[in-house]
Amino acid sequence: NAGVTQTPKFRILKIGQSMTLQCTQDMNHNYMYWYRQDPGMGLKLIYYSVGAGITDKGEVPNGYNVSRSTTEDFPLRLELAAPSQTSVYFCASSQITGVAYNSPLHFGNGTRLTVT
Amino acid sequence: DAKTTQPTSMDCAEGRAANLPCNHSTISGNEYVYWYRQIHSQGPQYIIHGLKNNETNEMASLIITEDRKSSTLILPHATLRDTAVYYCIVRYTGTASKLTFGTGTRLQVTL
């Protein structure tokens, strides 16, 4: 029972570098989400997807890009890393049909990113 | 999004019930109350959710007041492994159906 898998677990980037955070889920969920969590704070939504080929911005999308070519995968791209993007990134998925708010989100264990 | 208010921190003795309160006075009629917890820096773990009625599962019970303006999460027999940050969330009913996290309650379970 893998659930939501994120790779890598840890990464250190230099300012201006780029990288892709990987997220895959094996539950055939249609909705997927990317959140970031800064120290001592709650999670903030970066991007979400309601199905393959459909993505939309959350609260804090600047500096990030996403794509959703398959149901299983939802990678998050950082093009020009900045120190402000130092954070823990969480991917989540949910199967939403009918009453959307009655379906829990399932989270991965995160990617801890440091930009120096 | 409806806002929630939770105490910053709480303590509970192991084996006792932990009662975590949450205020959500601006909740709309079709918005659910969700509870998650986060242990160390792991991903948030789903606990329970409800709309109007009280709910119980293998992890916890959720008591929602009749006017739905507040709720209480009950861990009936807290253990040291229940030490975590607990988030009370009112689920946004828009297209994204996202969860909006606050800063939660840090529950410390002690011997």
Short mmCIF file of N, CA and C in Angstrom, two decimals, chain B residues 4-105:
data_model
loop_
_atom_site.label_atom_id
_atom_site.label_comp_id
_atom_site.label_asym_id
_atom_site.label_seq_id
_atom_site.Cartn_x
_atom_site.Cartn_y
_atom_site.Cartn_z
N THR B 4 -10.92 28.98 11.40
CA THR B 4 -11.00 28.18 12.63
C THR B 4 -10.07 28.77 13.67
N THR B 5 -10.43 28.60 14.94
CA THR B 5 -9.60 29.03 16.05
C THR B 5 -9.37 27.85 16.97
N GLN B 6 -8.08 27.58 17.26
CA GLN B 6 -7.70 26.48 18.13
C GLN B 6 -6.70 26.98 19.16
N PRO B 7 -6.68 26.35 20.35
CA PRO B 7 -5.61 26.71 21.29
C PRO B 7 -4.26 26.36 20.70
N THR B 8 -3.25 27.12 21.07
CA THR B 8 -1.91 26.90 20.53
C THR B 8 -1.34 25.58 20.99
N SER B 9 -1.55 25.25 22.26
CA SER B 9 -0.98 24.02 22.80
C SER B 9 -1.85 23.46 23.92
N MET B 10 -1.72 22.16 24.14
CA MET B 10 -2.43 21.47 25.22
C MET B 10 -1.56 20.32 25.71
N ASP B 11 -1.77 19.96 26.97
CA ASP B 11 -1.12 18.79 27.54
C ASP B 11 -2.17 17.77 27.94
N CYS B 12 -1.77 16.49 27.91
CA CYS B 12 -2.68 15.43 28.32
C CYS B 12 -1.85 14.30 28.91
N ALA B 13 -2.33 13.70 30.00
CA ALA B 13 -1.63 12.56 30.59
C ALA B 13 -1.96 11.31 29.80
N GLU B 14 -0.96 10.46 29.66
CA GLU B 14 -1.16 9.21 28.92
C GLU B 14 -2.27 8.39 29.57
N GLY B 15 -3.14 7.83 28.72
CA GLY B 15 -4.25 7.02 29.21
C GLY B 15 -5.53 7.81 29.44
N ARG B 16 -5.39 9.12 29.53
CA ARG B 16 -6.57 9.96 29.70
C ARG B 16 -7.11 10.38 28.35
N ALA B 17 -8.35 10.88 28.35
CA ALA B 17 -8.94 11.39 27.11
C ALA B 17 -8.37 12.77 26.80
N ALA B 18 -8.05 12.97 25.54
CA ALA B 18 -7.61 14.30 25.09
C ALA B 18 -8.78 14.93 24.34
N ASN B 19 -9.17 16.12 24.79
CA ASN B 19 -10.29 16.84 24.17
C ASN B 19 -9.76 18.11 23.53
N LEU B 20 -9.76 18.16 22.22
CA LEU B 20 -9.19 19.30 21.50
C LEU B 20 -10.33 20.14 20.92
N PRO B 21 -10.47 21.39 21.38
CA PRO B 21 -11.57 22.23 20.91
C PRO B 21 -11.22 23.00 19.64
N CYS B 22 -12.26 23.38 18.91
CA CYS B 22 -12.09 24.19 17.71
C CYS B 22 -13.32 25.07 17.54
N ASN B 23 -13.06 26.34 17.27
CA ASN B 23 -14.14 27.27 17.01
C ASN B 23 -14.20 27.57 15.53
N HIS B 24 -15.39 27.46 14.93
CA HIS B 24 -15.57 27.78 13.50
C HIS B 24 -16.91 28.48 13.33
N SER B 25 -17.03 29.65 13.91
CA SER B 25 -18.32 30.33 14.01
C SER B 25 -18.85 30.81 12.66
N THR B 26 -18.00 30.91 11.63
CA THR B 26 -18.46 31.40 10.32
C THR B 26 -18.72 30.26 9.34
N ILE B 27 -18.80 29.05 9.81
CA ILE B 27 -18.98 27.89 8.93
C ILE B 27 -20.32 27.99 8.19
N SER B 28 -20.30 27.58 6.92
CA SER B 28 -21.53 27.57 6.12
C SER B 28 -22.23 26.22 6.26
N GLY B 29 -23.49 26.21 5.83
CA GLY B 29 -24.32 25.04 6.07
C GLY B 29 -23.84 23.75 5.45
N ASN B 30 -23.12 23.83 4.32
CA ASN B 30 -22.69 22.61 3.64
C ASN B 30 -21.19 22.37 3.75
N GLU B 31 -20.55 23.04 4.67
CA GLU B 31 -19.10 22.86 4.86
C GLU B 31 -18.83 21.82 5.95
N TYR B 32 -17.90 20.90 5.64
CA TYR B 32 -17.53 19.86 6.57
C TYR B 32 -16.41 20.34 7.49
N VAL B 33 -16.36 19.75 8.66
CA VAL B 33 -15.24 19.96 9.58
C VAL B 33 -14.32 18.74 9.46
N TYR B 34 -13.05 19.00 9.19
CA TYR B 34 -12.04 17.95 9.07
C TYR B 34 -11.01 18.10 10.18
N TRP B 35 -10.48 16.97 10.63
CA TRP B 35 -9.36 16.97 11.56
C TRP B 35 -8.22 16.15 10.96
N TYR B 36 -7.04 16.74 11.00
CA TYR B 36 -5.80 16.07 10.61
C TYR B 36 -4.80 16.24 11.74
N ARG B 37 -3.79 15.40 11.74
CA ARG B 37 -2.68 15.61 12.65
C ARG B 37 -1.36 15.42 11.91
N GLN B 38 -0.31 16.03 12.46
CA GLN B 38 1.01 15.96 11.86
C GLN B 38 2.00 15.63 12.95
N ILE B 39 2.64 14.50 12.80
CA ILE B 39 3.61 14.01 13.77
C ILE B 39 5.00 14.35 13.27
N HIS B 40 5.77 15.04 14.08
CA HIS B 40 7.08 15.57 13.69
C HIS B 40 6.91 16.31 12.37
N SER B 41 7.63 16.00 11.35
CA SER B 41 7.51 16.68 10.07
C SER B 41 6.96 15.76 9.00
N GLN B 42 6.21 14.74 9.44
CA GLN B 42 5.61 13.83 8.47
C GLN B 42 4.45 14.51 7.75
N GLY B 43 3.92 13.87 6.73
CA GLY B 43 2.74 14.38 6.07
C GLY B 43 1.53 14.36 6.98
N PRO B 44 0.60 15.31 6.81
CA PRO B 44 -0.62 15.30 7.63
C PRO B 44 -1.37 13.99 7.48
N GLN B 45 -1.89 13.52 8.60
CA GLN B 45 -2.63 12.25 8.64
C GLN B 45 -4.09 12.55 8.90
N TYR B 46 -4.96 12.03 8.05
CA TYR B 46 -6.39 12.22 8.22
C TYR B 46 -6.88 11.51 9.48
N ILE B 47 -7.74 12.18 10.27
CA ILE B 47 -8.30 11.55 11.46
C ILE B 47 -9.78 11.28 11.28
N ILE B 48 -10.56 12.33 11.01
CA ILE B 48 -12.01 12.19 11.00
C ILE B 48 -12.62 13.43 10.39
N HIS B 49 -13.86 13.35 9.90
CA HIS B 49 -14.56 14.53 9.47
C HIS B 49 -16.05 14.35 9.70
N GLY B 50 -16.78 15.49 9.70
CA GLY B 50 -18.21 15.43 9.92
C GLY B 50 -18.91 16.68 9.43
N LEU B 51 -20.22 16.59 9.29
CA LEU B 51 -21.02 17.72 8.83
C LEU B 51 -21.89 18.26 9.96
N LYS B 52 -22.76 17.44 10.49
CA LYS B 52 -23.67 17.87 11.56
C LYS B 52 -23.65 16.91 12.73
N ASN B 53 -23.67 15.62 12.40
CA ASN B 53 -23.78 14.62 13.45
C ASN B 53 -22.42 14.30 14.05
N ASN B 54 -22.44 13.79 15.25
CA ASN B 54 -21.20 13.31 15.86
C ASN B 54 -20.71 12.09 15.09
N GLU B 55 -19.41 11.95 15.01
CA GLU B 55 -18.80 10.86 14.27
C GLU B 55 -17.77 10.16 15.14
N THR B 56 -17.61 8.86 14.89
CA THR B 56 -16.60 8.08 15.61
C THR B 56 -15.96 7.10 14.65
N ASN B 57 -14.66 6.96 14.76
CA ASN B 57 -13.97 5.90 14.03
C ASN B 57 -12.93 5.28 14.96
N GLU B 58 -12.05 4.48 14.41
CA GLU B 58 -11.09 3.75 15.25
C GLU B 58 -10.06 4.67 15.88
N MET B 59 -9.92 5.88 15.37
CA MET B 59 -8.92 6.79 15.91
C MET B 59 -9.50 7.75 16.95
N ALA B 60 -10.71 8.27 16.68
CA ALA B 60 -11.19 9.38 17.48
C ALA B 60 -12.70 9.54 17.35
N SER B 61 -13.22 10.47 18.15
CA SER B 61 -14.62 10.90 18.04
C SER B 61 -14.65 12.40 17.75
N LEU B 62 -15.64 12.80 17.00
CA LEU B 62 -15.84 14.21 16.67
C LEU B 62 -17.22 14.62 17.16
N ILE B 63 -17.22 15.64 18.02
CA ILE B 63 -18.48 16.17 18.55
C ILE B 63 -18.68 17.56 17.96
N ILE B 64 -19.78 17.75 17.25
CA ILE B 64 -20.09 19.05 16.64
C ILE B 64 -21.31 19.62 17.35
N THR B 65 -21.22 20.88 17.78
CA THR B 65 -22.35 21.49 18.46
C THR B 65 -23.54 21.64 17.51
N GLU B 66 -24.71 21.79 18.09
CA GLU B 66 -25.92 21.84 17.27
C GLU B 66 -25.92 23.02 16.31
N ASP B 67 -25.36 24.16 16.76
CA ASP B 67 -25.30 25.32 15.87
C ASP B 67 -24.10 25.26 14.91
N ARG B 68 -23.29 24.22 15.03
CA ARG B 68 -22.11 23.95 14.17
C ARG B 68 -21.03 25.00 14.29
N LYS B 69 -21.08 25.84 15.30
CA LYS B 69 -20.07 26.88 15.43
C LYS B 69 -18.81 26.41 16.13
N SER B 70 -18.83 25.22 16.70
CA SER B 70 -17.63 24.69 17.31
C SER B 70 -17.68 23.17 17.31
N SER B 71 -16.51 22.58 17.53
CA SER B 71 -16.42 21.13 17.58
C SER B 71 -15.30 20.72 18.52
N THR B 72 -15.31 19.45 18.92
CA THR B 72 -14.28 18.91 19.78
C THR B 72 -13.83 17.56 19.24
N LEU B 73 -12.54 17.41 19.10
CA LEU B 73 -11.96 16.12 18.74
C LEU B 73 -11.59 15.40 20.03
N ILE B 74 -12.00 14.16 20.16
CA ILE B 74 -11.71 13.40 21.37
C ILE B 74 -10.86 12.18 21.01
N LEU B 75 -9.68 12.11 21.63
CA LEU B 75 -8.86 10.90 21.58
C LEU B 75 -9.12 10.18 22.90
N PRO B 76 -9.81 9.06 22.90
CA PRO B 76 -10.33 8.51 24.16
C PRO B 76 -9.27 8.05 25.16
N HIS B 77 -8.18 7.51 24.68
CA HIS B 77 -7.11 7.05 25.57
C HIS B 77 -5.77 7.46 24.95
N ALA B 78 -5.36 8.67 25.24
CA ALA B 78 -4.16 9.20 24.57
C ALA B 78 -2.91 8.40 24.95
N THR B 79 -2.05 8.21 23.97
CA THR B 79 -0.75 7.57 24.19
C THR B 79 0.34 8.54 23.76
N LEU B 80 1.59 8.21 24.11
CA LEU B 80 2.70 9.08 23.75
C LEU B 80 2.78 9.27 22.24
N ARG B 81 2.35 8.28 21.48
CA ARG B 81 2.40 8.37 20.02
C ARG B 81 1.36 9.34 19.46
N ASP B 82 0.45 9.81 20.30
CA ASP B 82 -0.53 10.81 19.86
C ASP B 82 0.02 12.24 19.96
N THR B 83 1.23 12.39 20.48
CA THR B 83 1.86 13.72 20.52
C THR B 83 2.05 14.20 19.09
N ALA B 84 1.44 15.36 18.77
CA ALA B 84 1.43 15.84 17.39
C ALA B 84 0.79 17.23 17.35
N VAL B 85 0.80 17.83 16.17
CA VAL B 85 0.02 19.05 15.94
C VAL B 85 -1.29 18.63 15.29
N TYR B 86 -2.40 19.08 15.87
CA TYR B 86 -3.72 18.72 15.38
C TYR B 86 -4.38 19.92 14.70
N TYR B 87 -4.83 19.70 13.47
CA TYR B 87 -5.43 20.76 12.68
C TYR B 87 -6.93 20.54 12.54
N CYS B 88 -7.68 21.57 12.86
CA CYS B 88 -9.12 21.60 12.62
C CYS B 88 -9.33 22.44 11.36
N ILE B 89 -10.03 21.89 10.38
CA ILE B 89 -10.14 22.56 9.08
C ILE B 89 -11.59 22.54 8.63
N VAL B 90 -12.07 23.68 8.15
CA VAL B 90 -13.37 23.72 7.50
C VAL B 90 -13.13 23.59 6.00
N ARG B 91 -13.71 22.55 5.42
CA ARG B 91 -13.41 22.22 4.03
C ARG B 91 -14.10 23.18 3.08
N TYR B 92 -13.27 23.83 2.27
CA TYR B 92 -13.75 24.76 1.26
C TYR B 92 -14.62 24.03 0.25
N THR B 93 -15.74 24.59 -0.12
CA THR B 93 -16.68 23.90 -0.98
C THR B 93 -16.55 24.29 -2.45
N GLY B 94 -15.51 25.03 -2.79
CA GLY B 94 -15.31 25.43 -4.17
C GLY B 94 -14.76 24.31 -5.03
N THR B 95 -14.39 24.64 -6.23
CA THR B 95 -13.96 23.67 -7.23
C THR B 95 -12.77 22.84 -6.75
N ALA B 96 -11.81 23.50 -6.14
CA ALA B 96 -10.59 22.81 -5.73
C ALA B 96 -10.84 21.86 -4.59
N SER B 97 -11.90 22.12 -3.83
CA SER B 97 -12.19 21.32 -2.65
C SER B 97 -10.94 21.17 -1.78
N LYS B 98 -10.24 22.28 -1.63
CA LYS B 98 -8.96 22.23 -0.94
C LYS B 98 -9.16 22.23 0.57
N LEU B 99 -8.09 21.95 1.28
CA LEU B 99 -8.04 22.11 2.73
C LEU B 99 -7.19 23.33 3.04
N THR B 100 -7.67 24.23 3.87
CA THR B 100 -6.90 25.40 4.27
C THR B 100 -6.46 25.19 5.72
N PHE B 101 -5.14 25.06 5.89
CA PHE B 101 -4.58 24.75 7.21
C PHE B 101 -4.27 26.02 7.98
N GLY B 102 -4.60 26.01 9.28
CA GLY B 102 -4.12 27.04 10.19
C GLY B 102 -2.84 26.55 10.85
N THR B 103 -2.58 27.01 12.07
CA THR B 103 -1.37 26.60 12.78
C THR B 103 -1.62 25.49 13.77
N GLY B 104 -2.88 25.12 14.02
CA GLY B 104 -3.21 23.94 14.79
C GLY B 104 -2.93 24.04 16.27
N THR B 105 -3.19 22.92 16.98
CA THR B 105 -2.93 22.76 18.41
C THR B 105 -1.83 21.73 18.58
#
